[in-house]
Short mmCIF file of C-alpha atoms in Angstrom, two decimals:
data_model
loop_
_atom_site.label_atom_id
_atom_site.label_comp_id
_atom_site.label_asym_id
_atom_site.label_seq_id
_atom_site.Cartn_x
_atom_site.Cartn_y
_atom_site.Cartn_z
CA UNK A 423 24.01 -3.21 15.35
CA UNK A 424 21.98 -1.71 12.53
CA UNK A 425 20.07 -4.96 12.07
CA UNK A 426 18.99 -5.04 15.72
CA UNK A 427 17.88 -1.42 15.52
CA UNK A 428 15.64 -2.36 12.61
CA UNK A 429 14.29 -5.36 14.58
CA UNK A 430 13.51 -3.16 17.59
CA UNK A 431 11.87 -0.49 15.43
CA UNK A 432 9.59 -2.99 13.69
CA UNK A 433 8.72 -4.63 17.02
CA UNK A 434 7.69 -1.27 18.48
CA UNK A 435 5.48 -0.55 15.48
CA UNK A 436 3.79 -3.96 15.67
CA UNK A 437 3.25 -3.73 19.42
CA UNK A 438 1.84 -0.23 18.99
CA UNK A 439 -0.63 -1.60 16.48
CA UNK A 440 -2.17 -3.71 19.25
CA UNK A 441 -3.21 -0.57 21.05
CA UNK A 442 -4.90 1.26 18.20
CA UNK A 443 -8.37 0.79 16.74
CA UNK A 444 -9.29 -2.39 14.86
CA UNK A 445 -9.75 -0.35 11.68
CA UNK A 446 -6.17 0.90 11.87
CA UNK A 447 -4.71 -2.61 12.35
CA UNK A 448 -6.43 -3.85 9.21
CA UNK A 449 -4.25 -1.88 6.79
CA UNK A 450 -1.47 -4.30 5.71
CA UNK A 451 1.70 -2.46 4.78
CA UNK A 452 4.00 -5.00 3.11
CA UNK A 453 1.78 -6.43 0.37
CA UNK A 454 2.50 -4.97 -3.07
CA UNK A 455 -0.15 -2.49 -4.35
CA UNK A 456 -0.06 -4.24 -7.70
CA UNK A 457 -2.88 -5.02 -10.16
CA UNK A 458 -1.47 -8.57 -10.28
CA UNK A 459 -1.55 -9.15 -6.52
CA UNK A 460 -4.75 -10.82 -5.22
CA UNK A 461 -3.52 -10.47 -1.63
CA UNK A 462 -4.77 -7.92 0.92
CA UNK A 463 -2.52 -5.14 -0.35
CA UNK A 464 -3.16 -5.76 -4.04
CA UNK A 465 -5.44 -3.96 -6.48
CA UNK A 466 -7.23 -6.84 -8.22
CA UNK A 467 -10.63 -5.85 -6.84
CA UNK A 468 -10.20 -2.27 -7.98
CA UNK A 469 -9.21 -3.54 -11.43
CA UNK A 470 -12.39 -5.63 -11.47
CA UNK A 471 -14.42 -2.51 -10.68
CA UNK A 472 -12.77 -0.64 -13.54
CA UNK A 473 -13.54 -3.46 -15.95
CA UNK A 474 -17.15 -3.68 -14.75
CA UNK A 475 -17.50 0.04 -15.54
CA UNK A 476 -16.40 -0.58 -19.12
CA UNK A 477 -12.77 0.57 -18.90
CA UNK A 478 -10.12 -1.21 -20.92
CA UNK A 479 -7.49 -2.02 -18.28
CA UNK A 480 -3.82 -2.55 -19.11
CA UNK A 481 -1.37 -4.00 -16.57
CA UNK A 482 2.14 -3.14 -17.83
CA UNK A 483 5.26 -4.50 -16.13
CA UNK A 484 7.41 -1.38 -16.66
CA UNK A 485 6.82 2.31 -17.23
CA UNK A 486 8.36 1.98 -20.68
CA UNK A 487 5.86 -0.75 -21.55
CA UNK A 488 3.00 1.36 -20.16
CA UNK A 489 3.88 4.23 -22.48
CA UNK A 490 4.23 1.86 -25.43
CA UNK A 491 0.82 0.29 -24.74
CA UNK A 492 -0.90 3.65 -24.34
CA UNK A 493 0.63 4.97 -27.57
CA UNK A 494 -2.04 2.99 -29.42
CA UNK A 495 -4.74 5.24 -27.94
CA UNK A 496 -5.30 8.98 -27.95
CA UNK A 497 -3.87 10.52 -24.74
CA UNK A 498 -7.12 12.39 -24.04
CA UNK A 499 -8.92 9.03 -23.80
CA UNK A 500 -6.24 7.39 -21.65
CA UNK A 501 -5.14 7.41 -18.02
CA UNK A 502 -2.27 5.86 -16.10
CA UNK A 503 -2.51 4.97 -12.41
CA UNK A 504 0.89 4.42 -10.80
CA UNK A 505 1.36 3.01 -7.28
CA UNK A 506 5.15 2.85 -7.30
CA UNK A 507 8.27 3.62 -9.32
CA UNK A 508 11.52 1.73 -9.78
CA UNK A 509 14.85 3.44 -10.36
CA UNK A 510 14.83 2.28 -13.99
CA UNK A 511 11.61 4.24 -14.58
CA UNK A 512 13.29 7.62 -14.10
CA UNK A 513 14.84 7.59 -17.57
CA UNK A 514 11.33 7.70 -19.09
CA UNK A 515 10.03 10.65 -17.07
CA UNK A 516 10.43 13.12 -19.96
CA UNK A 517 8.53 10.78 -22.27
CA UNK A 518 5.86 10.48 -19.59
CA UNK A 519 5.68 14.27 -19.37
CA UNK A 520 5.18 14.55 -23.14
CA UNK A 521 2.36 12.00 -22.99
CA UNK A 522 0.60 13.98 -20.26
CA UNK A 523 1.04 17.26 -22.16
CA UNK A 524 -0.74 15.73 -25.16
CA UNK A 525 -3.82 15.13 -23.02
CA UNK A 526 -2.99 12.13 -20.85
CA UNK A 527 -4.07 11.77 -17.22
CA UNK A 528 -1.43 10.55 -14.76
CA UNK A 529 -2.56 9.50 -11.27
CA UNK A 530 0.32 8.84 -8.87
CA UNK A 531 -0.64 7.15 -5.60
CA UNK A 532 2.44 6.76 -3.44
CA UNK A 533 3.74 7.74 -0.01
CA UNK A 534 7.35 6.65 -0.55
CA UNK A 535 10.35 8.64 -1.71
CA UNK A 536 10.63 6.66 -4.96
CA UNK A 537 7.90 8.91 -6.36
CA UNK A 538 9.68 12.13 -5.40
CA UNK A 539 11.83 12.58 -8.55
CA UNK A 540 8.82 11.99 -10.80
CA UNK A 541 6.44 14.27 -8.92
CA UNK A 542 9.09 16.98 -8.69
CA UNK A 543 9.23 17.02 -12.50
CA UNK A 544 5.58 18.07 -12.43
CA UNK A 545 6.04 20.67 -9.67
CA UNK A 546 4.82 18.57 -6.74
CA UNK A 547 6.87 18.01 -3.58
CA UNK A 548 6.34 15.27 -1.00
CA UNK A 549 6.49 16.52 2.57
CA UNK A 550 6.18 14.69 5.89
CA UNK A 551 4.91 11.11 6.01
CA UNK A 552 2.33 10.22 8.67
CA UNK A 553 1.50 6.75 10.03
CA UNK A 554 -2.13 6.31 11.05
CA UNK A 555 -5.62 6.08 9.61
CA UNK A 556 -7.22 9.45 8.82
CA UNK A 557 -10.06 10.84 6.73
CA UNK A 558 -9.43 13.57 4.17
CA UNK A 559 -11.93 16.15 2.98
CA UNK A 560 -11.98 16.45 -0.81
CA UNK A 561 -13.49 18.71 -3.44
CA UNK A 562 -17.12 18.04 -4.24
CA UNK A 563 -17.90 17.16 -0.60
CA UNK A 564 -16.12 13.82 -1.02
CA UNK A 565 -14.24 11.98 1.72
CA UNK A 566 -11.45 9.43 1.43
CA UNK A 567 -9.65 7.39 4.08
CA UNK A 568 -5.87 7.05 4.09
CA UNK A 569 -3.42 4.95 6.07
CA UNK A 570 0.31 5.73 5.86
CA UNK A 571 0.30 8.91 3.80
CA UNK A 572 2.45 11.86 2.74
CA UNK A 573 1.50 15.52 2.60
CA UNK A 574 2.02 17.21 -0.75
CA UNK A 575 2.92 20.71 -1.92
CA UNK A 576 2.16 22.28 -5.29
CA UNK A 577 -0.81 22.41 -7.62
CA UNK A 578 -4.52 22.68 -6.89
CA UNK A 579 -5.59 21.08 -3.64
CA UNK A 580 -8.04 18.19 -4.06
CA UNK A 581 -8.02 16.62 -0.58
CA UNK A 582 -6.76 17.88 2.78
CA UNK A 583 -6.25 16.61 6.31
CA UNK A 584 -6.23 19.40 8.90
CA UNK A 585 -5.86 21.94 6.07
CA UNK A 586 -2.75 20.18 4.71
CA UNK A 587 -3.05 18.70 1.19
CA UNK A 588 -2.74 14.95 0.64
CA UNK A 589 -4.03 15.06 -2.96
CA UNK A 590 -3.28 17.73 -5.57
CA UNK A 591 -3.72 18.32 -9.30
CA UNK A 592 -1.28 19.96 -11.71
CA UNK A 593 -2.18 20.92 -15.26
CA UNK A 594 0.48 20.03 -17.85
CA UNK A 595 -0.32 21.18 -21.38
CA UNK A 596 -3.57 19.52 -22.41
CA UNK A 597 -3.36 16.91 -19.67
CA UNK A 598 -3.04 16.75 -15.92
CA UNK A 599 -1.28 14.98 -13.07
CA UNK A 600 -3.11 13.97 -9.90
CA UNK A 601 -0.88 13.09 -6.95
CA UNK A 602 -2.28 11.24 -3.93
CA UNK A 603 0.00 10.61 -0.97
CA UNK A 604 -1.14 7.04 -0.28
CA UNK A 605 -0.73 3.88 -2.38
CA UNK A 606 -3.27 1.89 -0.33
CA UNK A 607 -6.30 3.98 -1.32
CA UNK A 608 -8.02 1.11 -3.16
CA UNK A 609 -6.30 -2.05 -1.91
CA UNK A 610 -8.21 -5.33 -1.69
CA UNK A 611 -8.32 -5.37 2.09
CA UNK A 612 -10.44 -2.24 2.20
CA UNK A 613 -13.29 -4.24 0.67
CA UNK A 614 -13.75 -5.54 4.24
CA UNK A 615 -14.92 -2.00 4.97
CA UNK A 616 -17.52 -1.42 2.22
CA UNK A 617 -18.20 2.21 3.07
CA UNK A 618 -14.52 3.21 3.01
CA UNK A 619 -13.82 1.12 -0.09
CA UNK A 620 -16.79 2.62 -1.93
CA UNK A 621 -15.81 6.20 -1.03
CA UNK A 622 -12.18 5.73 -2.04
CA UNK A 623 -12.91 3.97 -5.32
CA UNK A 624 -15.69 6.45 -6.15
CA UNK A 625 -13.17 9.29 -5.77
CA UNK A 626 -10.77 7.59 -8.18
CA UNK A 627 -13.52 6.78 -10.68
CA UNK A 628 -14.56 10.42 -10.69
CA UNK A 629 -10.99 11.38 -11.65
CA UNK A 630 -11.19 8.94 -14.58
CA UNK A 631 -14.68 9.94 -15.69
CA UNK A 632 -13.97 10.79 -19.35
CA UNK A 633 -11.27 8.20 -20.01
CA UNK A 634 -11.72 4.82 -21.66
CA UNK A 635 -8.31 3.15 -21.34
CA UNK A 636 -6.56 2.83 -17.96
CA UNK A 637 -3.06 1.49 -17.40
CA UNK A 638 -2.61 0.38 -13.76
CA UNK A 639 1.13 0.21 -13.14
CA UNK A 640 3.30 -1.17 -10.35
CA UNK A 641 6.88 -2.29 -11.17
CA UNK A 642 7.24 -6.06 -11.34
CA UNK A 643 10.83 -5.57 -10.19
CA UNK A 644 9.49 -4.53 -6.77
CA UNK A 645 6.98 -7.36 -6.45
CA UNK A 646 9.60 -10.02 -5.72
CA UNK A 647 10.33 -8.45 -2.34
CA UNK A 648 6.92 -7.13 -1.36
CA UNK A 649 4.95 -10.20 -2.41
CA UNK A 650 7.45 -12.55 -0.75
CA UNK A 651 7.49 -10.85 2.64
CA UNK A 652 3.72 -10.32 2.46
CA UNK A 653 3.22 -13.99 3.26
CA UNK A 654 4.93 -13.56 6.61
CA UNK A 655 3.27 -10.17 7.14
CA UNK A 656 -0.21 -11.59 6.57
CA UNK A 657 0.42 -14.19 9.26
CA UNK A 658 1.64 -11.45 11.58
CA UNK A 659 -1.47 -9.29 11.10
CA UNK A 660 -3.79 -12.27 11.69
CA UNK A 661 -1.99 -13.18 14.90
CA UNK A 662 -1.95 -9.57 16.05
CA UNK A 663 -5.72 -9.30 15.77
CA UNK A 664 -6.18 -12.57 17.66
CA UNK A 665 -3.58 -11.99 20.37
CA UNK A 666 -4.74 -8.42 21.06
CA UNK A 667 -7.78 -9.93 22.78
CA UNK A 668 -5.53 -11.91 25.12
CA UNK A 669 -2.80 -9.34 25.69
CA UNK A 670 -4.10 -8.25 29.10
CA UNK A 671 -5.54 -11.62 30.14
CA UNK A 672 -2.54 -13.31 31.78
CA UNK A 673 1.22 -12.87 31.99
CA UNK A 674 1.68 -15.97 29.81
CA UNK A 675 -0.49 -14.55 27.02
CA UNK A 676 1.42 -11.29 27.16
CA UNK A 677 4.79 -13.06 27.05
CA UNK A 678 3.76 -15.22 24.09
CA UNK A 679 2.48 -12.16 22.24
CA UNK A 680 5.73 -10.25 22.76
CA UNK A 681 7.71 -13.33 21.69
CA UNK A 682 5.81 -13.69 18.44
CA UNK A 683 6.07 -9.96 17.63
CA UNK A 684 9.84 -9.97 18.09
CA UNK A 685 10.14 -13.15 15.99
CA UNK A 686 8.15 -11.68 13.12
CA UNK A 687 10.05 -8.40 13.39
CA UNK A 688 13.36 -10.22 13.09
CA UNK A 689 12.12 -12.13 10.05
CA UNK A 690 10.91 -9.00 8.27
CA UNK A 691 14.04 -7.03 9.15
CA UNK A 692 16.34 -9.77 7.90
CA UNK A 693 14.32 -10.10 4.70
CA UNK A 694 14.66 -6.35 4.13
CA UNK A 695 18.38 -6.14 4.91
CA UNK A 696 19.47 -9.31 3.10
CA UNK A 697 17.12 -9.04 0.14
CA UNK A 698 19.63 -10.70 -2.19
CA UNK A 699 19.58 -14.09 -0.50
CA UNK A 700 18.98 -17.12 -2.65
CA UNK A 701 15.33 -18.04 -3.14
CA UNK A 702 15.71 -21.50 -1.60
CA UNK A 703 17.18 -20.01 1.58
CA UNK A 704 14.37 -17.46 1.89
CA UNK A 705 11.68 -20.10 1.37
CA UNK A 706 13.28 -22.26 4.08
CA UNK A 707 13.26 -19.31 6.50
CA UNK A 708 9.62 -18.52 5.75
CA UNK A 709 8.70 -22.20 6.28
CA UNK A 710 10.46 -22.27 9.65
CA UNK A 711 8.84 -18.97 10.64
CA UNK A 712 5.38 -20.27 9.73
CA UNK A 713 5.92 -23.42 11.79
CA UNK A 714 7.08 -21.39 14.77
CA UNK A 715 4.20 -18.93 14.47
CA UNK A 716 1.69 -21.78 14.23
CA UNK A 717 3.07 -23.13 17.50
CA UNK A 718 2.60 -19.70 19.11
CA UNK A 719 -0.94 -19.50 17.75
CA UNK A 720 -1.87 -22.88 19.24
CA UNK A 721 -0.45 -21.77 22.59
CA UNK A 722 -2.46 -18.56 22.46
CA UNK A 723 -5.62 -20.49 21.62
CA UNK A 724 -5.05 -22.86 24.53
CA UNK A 725 -4.46 -19.88 26.81
CA UNK A 726 -7.70 -18.34 25.53
CA UNK A 727 -9.66 -21.49 26.39
CA UNK A 728 -8.16 -21.55 29.87
CA UNK A 729 -9.05 -17.90 30.44
CA UNK A 730 -12.59 -18.55 29.18
CA UNK A 731 -12.93 -21.55 31.49
CA UNK A 732 -11.84 -19.57 34.52
CA UNK A 733 -14.42 -16.86 33.82
#
């Protein structure tokens, strides 16, 4: 029963995405915000920007490794950008706090509850999470655009949406912590929207202005799930954008669209619930899903040609 509830919930979200603006549908949600991920949800383009600005960029696989790598540099010249935490990271929170107090800059970009224990250590609470694209007004007359984001409490407000903070800063000893309630602030896909991408990355670069070494961290232990399901998710988003143009054309187009959404929802839900399946089994499921979705795509294209011919 629980599995079908998850399937229905995901289907509703995907169908709802067909009715919102094109800008909103272009924020992929399942691709890991990792510096090693070249996909739409990754941070490789942001890392390239950092390197082009002269920053020495480190891409640690664990929080422990990040702290070890940064120990070779003075904290006041270093920064750490974190887009996710694993449960094994929590044991190093006190060490992280000591590094910040010595002058380090910690930037946490996350909307999920995994960041809660860490942020709470620094006096920041995560409040309600909102789904939907929105612009936030920031200090210095800056503007950033967020997707799925969390409101924050505690510290000095840096960015707000409707007077509620989505980015805050907390001073800790000689250093500081900046919390931003969205991990997709500088993902690769935003480069398709140059103005938004420039504004968001400019905001982050301003935070890093006096630093020389930047560790961009996302747990490799989380990439196995997010990067694997991202392949199916990327197909889903591409089909959604295409089929949204045909959704109201004919009953057949509508039926095919609903069929594909439910199929993808079931795949994603099963991947989430049975995440410990053997790799060979998961690859076989993804292959079958791709073949089925390609069939749906060809049917939608044929339907599109028929609709065009009738007009």
